[in-house]
Coordinates of C-alpha atoms in Angstrom, one line a residue:
M1 CA -84.3 61.8 25.2
M2 CA -82.5 65.1 26.0
S3 CA -79.3 63.3 26.7
K4 CA -79.6 61.2 23.5
G5 CA -80.2 64.4 21.5
F6 CA -77.1 66.1 23.0
Q7 CA -74.9 63.1 22.3
Q8 CA -76.1 62.6 18.7
G9 CA -77.1 66.0 17.6
I10 CA -75.0 68.8 19.2
T11 CA -72.0 70.0 17.3
L12 CA -68.8 72.0 18.1
R13 CA -69.9 74.7 15.7
Q14 CA -73.1 75.2 17.7
L15 CA -71.1 75.3 21.0
R16 CA -68.6 77.8 19.6
A17 CA -71.4 80.0 18.3
L18 CA -73.1 80.0 21.7
V19 CA -69.9 80.8 23.6
A20 CA -69.1 83.6 21.1
L21 CA -72.6 85.0 21.4
S22 CA -72.3 84.9 25.2
D23 CA -69.1 87.0 25.0
L24 CA -69.9 89.3 22.0
K25 CA -73.7 89.8 22.2
L26 CA -74.1 90.8 18.5
I27 CA -74.6 88.3 15.6
A28 CA -72.3 90.6 13.5
R29 CA -69.5 90.4 16.0
V30 CA -69.9 86.6 16.3
S31 CA -69.9 86.3 12.5
E32 CA -66.7 88.2 12.3
A33 CA -65.0 86.4 15.1
L34 CA -65.8 82.9 13.8
G35 CA -65.2 83.8 10.1
V36 CA -68.7 82.8 9.0
T37 CA -71.8 84.5 7.7
Q38 CA -74.5 86.0 10.0
P39 CA -77.1 83.6 8.6
A40 CA -74.8 80.7 9.4
V41 CA -74.5 81.9 13.0
S42 CA -78.3 82.3 13.3
K43 CA -78.7 78.8 11.9
Q44 CA -76.4 77.3 14.5
I45 CA -78.3 78.9 17.3
A46 CA -81.6 77.8 15.9
E47 CA -80.4 74.2 15.6
L48 CA -79.1 74.3 19.1
E49 CA -82.5 75.6 20.4
K50 CA -84.2 72.8 18.5
I51 CA -82.0 70.2 20.3
V52 CA -82.5 71.7 23.7
G53 CA -86.2 72.2 23.2
V54 CA -86.4 75.6 24.8
P55 CA -85.0 79.1 23.8
V56 CA -81.3 79.7 24.7
V57 CA -81.4 83.4 23.5
S58 CA -83.8 86.3 23.8
R59 CA -83.8 89.2 21.4
D60 CA -83.8 92.9 22.4
R61 CA -83.7 95.0 19.2
N62 CA -80.4 94.1 17.5
R63 CA -78.9 92.4 20.6
L64 CA -79.2 88.9 21.7
H65 CA -79.1 87.9 25.4
L66 CA -78.8 84.4 26.7
T67 CA -81.7 82.9 28.7
P68 CA -80.8 81.3 32.0
I69 CA -80.7 77.9 30.3
G70 CA -78.5 79.5 27.5
M71 CA -76.1 80.9 30.1
R72 CA -75.8 77.5 31.9
L73 CA -75.3 75.8 28.5
A74 CA -72.6 78.4 27.6
E75 CA -70.7 77.7 30.8
H76 CA -70.6 74.0 30.0
A77 CA -69.7 74.7 26.3
R78 CA -66.8 76.9 27.4
Q79 CA -65.4 74.1 29.6
A80 CA -65.8 71.5 26.9
L81 CA -64.2 73.7 24.2
G82 CA -61.4 74.5 26.6
Q83 CA -60.7 70.8 27.2
L84 CA -60.6 70.2 23.5
D85 CA -58.3 73.1 22.9
R86 CA -56.0 71.8 25.6
A87 CA -56.1 68.3 24.1
A88 CA -55.1 69.8 20.7
F89 CA -52.3 71.7 22.4
D90 CA -51.0 68.7 24.2
I91 CA -50.9 66.6 21.1
E92 CA -49.1 69.3 19.1
A93 CA -46.6 69.8 21.9
M94 CA -45.9 66.1 22.4
T95 CA -45.3 65.5 18.7
S96 CA -43.1 68.6 18.3
G97 CA -39.9 66.8 19.2
V98 CA -38.6 69.8 21.2
S99 CA -35.8 68.9 23.6
G100 CA -33.7 72.0 24.2
S101 CA -33.7 74.5 27.1
V102 CA -35.2 77.8 28.0
S103 CA -34.1 80.3 30.6
V104 CA -36.7 82.5 32.2
G105 CA -36.3 85.7 34.3
V106 CA -39.2 86.6 36.5
V107 CA -40.2 89.0 39.2
S108 CA -41.1 87.4 42.5
S109 CA -44.6 88.8 42.6
V110 CA -45.5 86.9 39.4
A111 CA -43.6 83.6 39.8
P112 CA -46.0 81.8 42.2
T113 CA -49.1 82.8 40.3
L114 CA -48.0 81.9 36.8
L115 CA -45.0 79.6 36.6
P116 CA -46.0 76.4 38.5
N117 CA -48.8 75.5 36.0
T118 CA -46.8 76.8 33.0
I119 CA -43.8 74.7 33.9
A120 CA -46.0 71.6 34.7
L121 CA -47.6 71.9 31.2
F122 CA -44.2 72.5 29.6
K123 CA -42.6 69.5 31.2
R124 CA -45.6 67.3 30.5
S125 CA -45.4 68.3 26.8
T126 CA -41.7 67.8 26.4
P127 CA -40.1 65.9 29.3
Q128 CA -36.6 66.1 27.7
A129 CA -36.5 69.9 27.6
N130 CA -35.0 71.9 30.4
V131 CA -36.1 75.1 32.0
S132 CA -34.2 77.4 34.4
I133 CA -35.7 80.2 36.4
S134 CA -34.0 83.3 37.7
E135 CA -35.8 85.8 40.0
G136 CA -35.0 89.4 40.1
H137 CA -36.4 92.8 39.3
F138 CA -37.0 94.2 35.8
V139 CA -34.1 96.6 35.8
E140 CA -31.6 93.8 36.4
L141 CA -33.3 91.2 34.3
L142 CA -33.8 93.3 31.1
P143 CA -30.0 93.6 30.3
Q144 CA -29.7 89.8 30.6
L145 CA -32.6 89.4 28.1
E146 CA -31.0 91.9 25.7
A147 CA -27.7 90.1 26.0
G148 CA -29.2 86.7 25.3
T149 CA -28.5 85.3 28.8
L150 CA -32.2 85.0 29.3
D151 CA -34.6 83.8 26.7
L152 CA -37.8 85.2 28.3
L153 CA -38.6 87.9 30.9
I154 CA -41.9 88.0 32.9
A155 CA -42.6 91.1 34.9
R156 CA -45.2 93.4 36.3
I157 CA -45.4 96.6 34.3
W158 CA -45.6 100.2 35.3
Q159 CA -46.1 102.7 32.4
P160 CA -45.7 100.2 29.5
Q161 CA -43.4 101.2 26.6
E162 CA -42.0 99.8 23.5
L163 CA -38.4 98.3 23.7
A164 CA -36.1 98.2 20.7
G165 CA -35.6 94.7 19.4
I166 CA -38.0 93.2 22.0
D167 CA -41.4 91.7 21.5
Q168 CA -43.8 91.7 24.4
M169 CA -47.2 90.2 25.2
A170 CA -49.8 91.0 28.0
L171 CA -50.5 88.0 30.1
F172 CA -53.0 88.9 32.8
S173 CA -54.1 91.6 35.2
E174 CA -54.0 91.1 39.0
P175 CA -54.3 93.8 41.7
V176 CA -51.5 94.4 44.2
V177 CA -52.7 95.0 47.7
V178 CA -51.3 96.3 51.0
V179 CA -50.9 93.6 53.7
A180 CA -50.0 93.3 57.3
G181 CA -49.4 90.5 59.8
R182 CA -52.5 89.4 61.8
N183 CA -51.1 91.0 64.9
H184 CA -50.4 94.4 63.3
P185 CA -52.1 97.4 65.1
L186 CA -53.9 98.2 61.9
A187 CA -55.1 94.6 61.3
T188 CA -58.5 95.1 62.7
G189 CA -59.1 98.6 61.3
V190 CA -61.9 98.9 58.8
S191 CA -61.3 102.6 58.0
V192 CA -57.6 102.6 57.4
K193 CA -56.4 105.5 55.3
W194 CA -53.1 106.1 53.5
A195 CA -52.1 108.7 56.1
D196 CA -52.4 106.0 58.8
V197 CA -49.7 103.8 57.2
A198 CA -47.0 106.3 56.3
D199 CA -44.9 105.9 59.5
Y200 CA -44.8 102.1 59.7
T201 CA -42.0 99.9 58.5
W202 CA -42.6 98.9 54.9
I203 CA -41.2 95.9 53.0
L204 CA -40.6 97.3 49.5
P205 CA -38.8 96.4 46.3
Q206 CA -35.2 97.5 45.8
S207 CA -34.7 101.3 45.5
N208 CA -33.4 101.0 41.9
S209 CA -36.3 98.9 40.6
V210 CA -39.3 99.9 38.4
A211 CA -41.6 98.5 41.1
R212 CA -40.1 100.9 43.7
Q213 CA -40.6 103.8 41.4
A214 CA -44.2 102.8 41.0
V215 CA -44.7 102.5 44.8
D216 CA -43.1 106.0 45.3
A217 CA -45.5 107.4 42.7
L218 CA -48.4 105.7 44.6
F219 CA -47.5 107.5 47.8
A220 CA -47.1 110.8 46.0
A221 CA -50.6 110.3 44.4
N222 CA -52.0 110.0 48.0
G223 CA -50.2 113.2 49.1
L224 CA -47.4 111.4 51.0
S225 CA -43.7 111.1 50.9
P226 CA -42.3 107.6 50.2
P227 CA -41.6 105.6 53.4
T228 CA -38.2 106.1 54.9
N229 CA -38.4 103.2 57.4
T230 CA -38.0 100.4 54.9
I231 CA -36.8 96.8 54.3
A232 CA -35.8 96.1 50.7
S233 CA -36.5 92.4 49.9
L234 CA -37.4 90.3 46.8
S235 CA -38.1 87.1 48.8
Q236 CA -41.8 86.4 49.2
A237 CA -41.1 83.7 51.8
L238 CA -38.9 86.1 53.9
N239 CA -41.4 88.9 53.6
L240 CA -44.2 86.8 55.0
E241 CA -42.0 85.8 57.9
I242 CA -41.1 89.5 58.5
L243 CA -44.8 90.4 58.6
R244 CA -45.4 87.7 61.2
A245 CA -42.4 88.8 63.3
M246 CA -42.9 92.6 63.5
P247 CA -45.5 95.3 62.8
A248 CA -44.5 95.9 59.2
L249 CA -46.5 96.5 56.0
G250 CA -46.0 95.1 52.5
L251 CA -47.4 94.6 49.1
L252 CA -48.6 91.3 47.7
P253 CA -50.4 90.1 44.6
Q254 CA -54.1 89.8 45.6
R255 CA -54.2 86.1 44.8
L256 CA -51.3 85.3 47.0
A257 CA -52.6 87.6 49.7
Q258 CA -56.0 85.9 49.7
A259 CA -54.3 82.5 50.0
Q260 CA -52.2 83.7 53.0
A261 CA -55.3 85.3 54.6
R262 CA -57.2 82.1 54.4
R263 CA -54.4 80.5 56.5
G264 CA -54.8 83.3 59.0
E265 CA -51.3 84.5 58.4
I266 CA -51.9 88.1 57.1
V267 CA -54.7 90.6 56.6
T268 CA -55.3 92.8 53.6
L269 CA -55.8 96.5 54.4
P270 CA -58.7 98.4 52.7
L271 CA -56.4 100.8 50.7
D272 CA -56.9 101.6 47.0
T273 CA -53.6 100.9 45.2
H274 CA -54.9 102.4 41.9
N275 CA -53.9 99.4 39.7
L276 CA -50.4 99.6 40.9
L277 CA -48.3 97.2 38.8
S278 CA -51.4 95.2 38.0
E279 CA -50.5 94.1 34.5
A280 CA -48.1 91.2 33.9
R281 CA -46.3 90.9 30.6
C282 CA -43.6 88.7 29.0
F283 CA -40.7 89.9 26.9
W284 CA -38.4 88.2 24.4
R285 CA -35.9 89.1 21.7
K286 CA -37.4 89.3 18.3
D287 CA -34.4 87.8 16.5
L288 CA -34.2 84.7 18.8
L289 CA -37.7 83.3 18.7
A290 CA -37.4 81.7 15.3
Q291 CA -34.2 80.1 16.3
N292 CA -35.4 78.6 19.6
A293 CA -38.3 76.1 19.3
T294 CA -38.1 75.5 23.0
L295 CA -38.8 79.1 23.8
E296 CA -41.7 79.1 21.3
L297 CA -43.2 76.1 23.1
F298 CA -42.7 77.7 26.5
L299 CA -44.5 80.8 25.3
K300 CA -47.4 78.7 24.1
C301 CA -47.6 77.0 27.5
L302 CA -47.6 80.4 29.1
Q303 CA -50.5 81.5 26.9
Q304 CA -52.4 78.3 27.6
T305 CA -51.9 78.8 31.4
T306 CA -53.2 82.4 31.3
E307 CA -56.1 81.4 29.1
D308 CA -57.0 78.8 31.6
F309 CA -57.5 81.3 34.4
G310 CA -58.1 84.3 32.2
T311 CA -58.4 87.6 34.1
I312 CA -58.3 86.3 37.6
P313 CA -61.6 86.9 39.4
F314 CA -60.4 88.6 42.5
G315 CA -62.4 89.9 45.4

């Protein structure tokens, strides 16, 4: 009977109201977010409870909290709505007729996290469109974006600022962590401090990069001079091999570090990086977006990918 009621009675409006309530807690906020009246929101929740047969919310003064059943139902609702949104996106993209090209500049610490799924979605949506990827650091890629050689730039940001003629959009937040090879002398230490790592060889970004400036500032914030025994490298593959070959230290996005740690290749040291370069953003020229439908579609794929994993649940 419950299954039959769900199949015949439950509506998308009810599911959207439940998910919004799970996120926003207040009927007034849900009403504003969904563009409906507060009584309409209350009606959707009441109808949903009637179908389920048990309360999905509990009231505490002016706030509503989901019951355990309500929380579980909200999880399923979020997944179902996400699938429908992706279906709508796929249909829109496949009927757009886009068949041009897009050139993307990206920093190496973002590329493996974000681009594979974005490119897969992009190519699935428009097989005839071409995409080219150039890796580098922000300082060298930005002039290419400004000159029109690149259509899009994706980078980790330190001290965000407005750029003339450039639009930008935040994508996700992901910590950067200090890593070492599994045979490093500090690999088994549980009480490692910043003073303990200063004299080791460090694999760092190039000296003229924004990322290197951020790393230097991180050492200064911990009362230390920047490392002088360094290897400047952008290649994630090479850096991982260096960590295996010698007692060096490096910086990796936490998602990538966790994947490598599960393989037994590296360890993450318990050092606070104070949100170093944690935010990833994309940048594009304001005057070119309206002229490049392929770029517009790639941006939508980028947004869809980041929405799929949201703020990555690390740790």
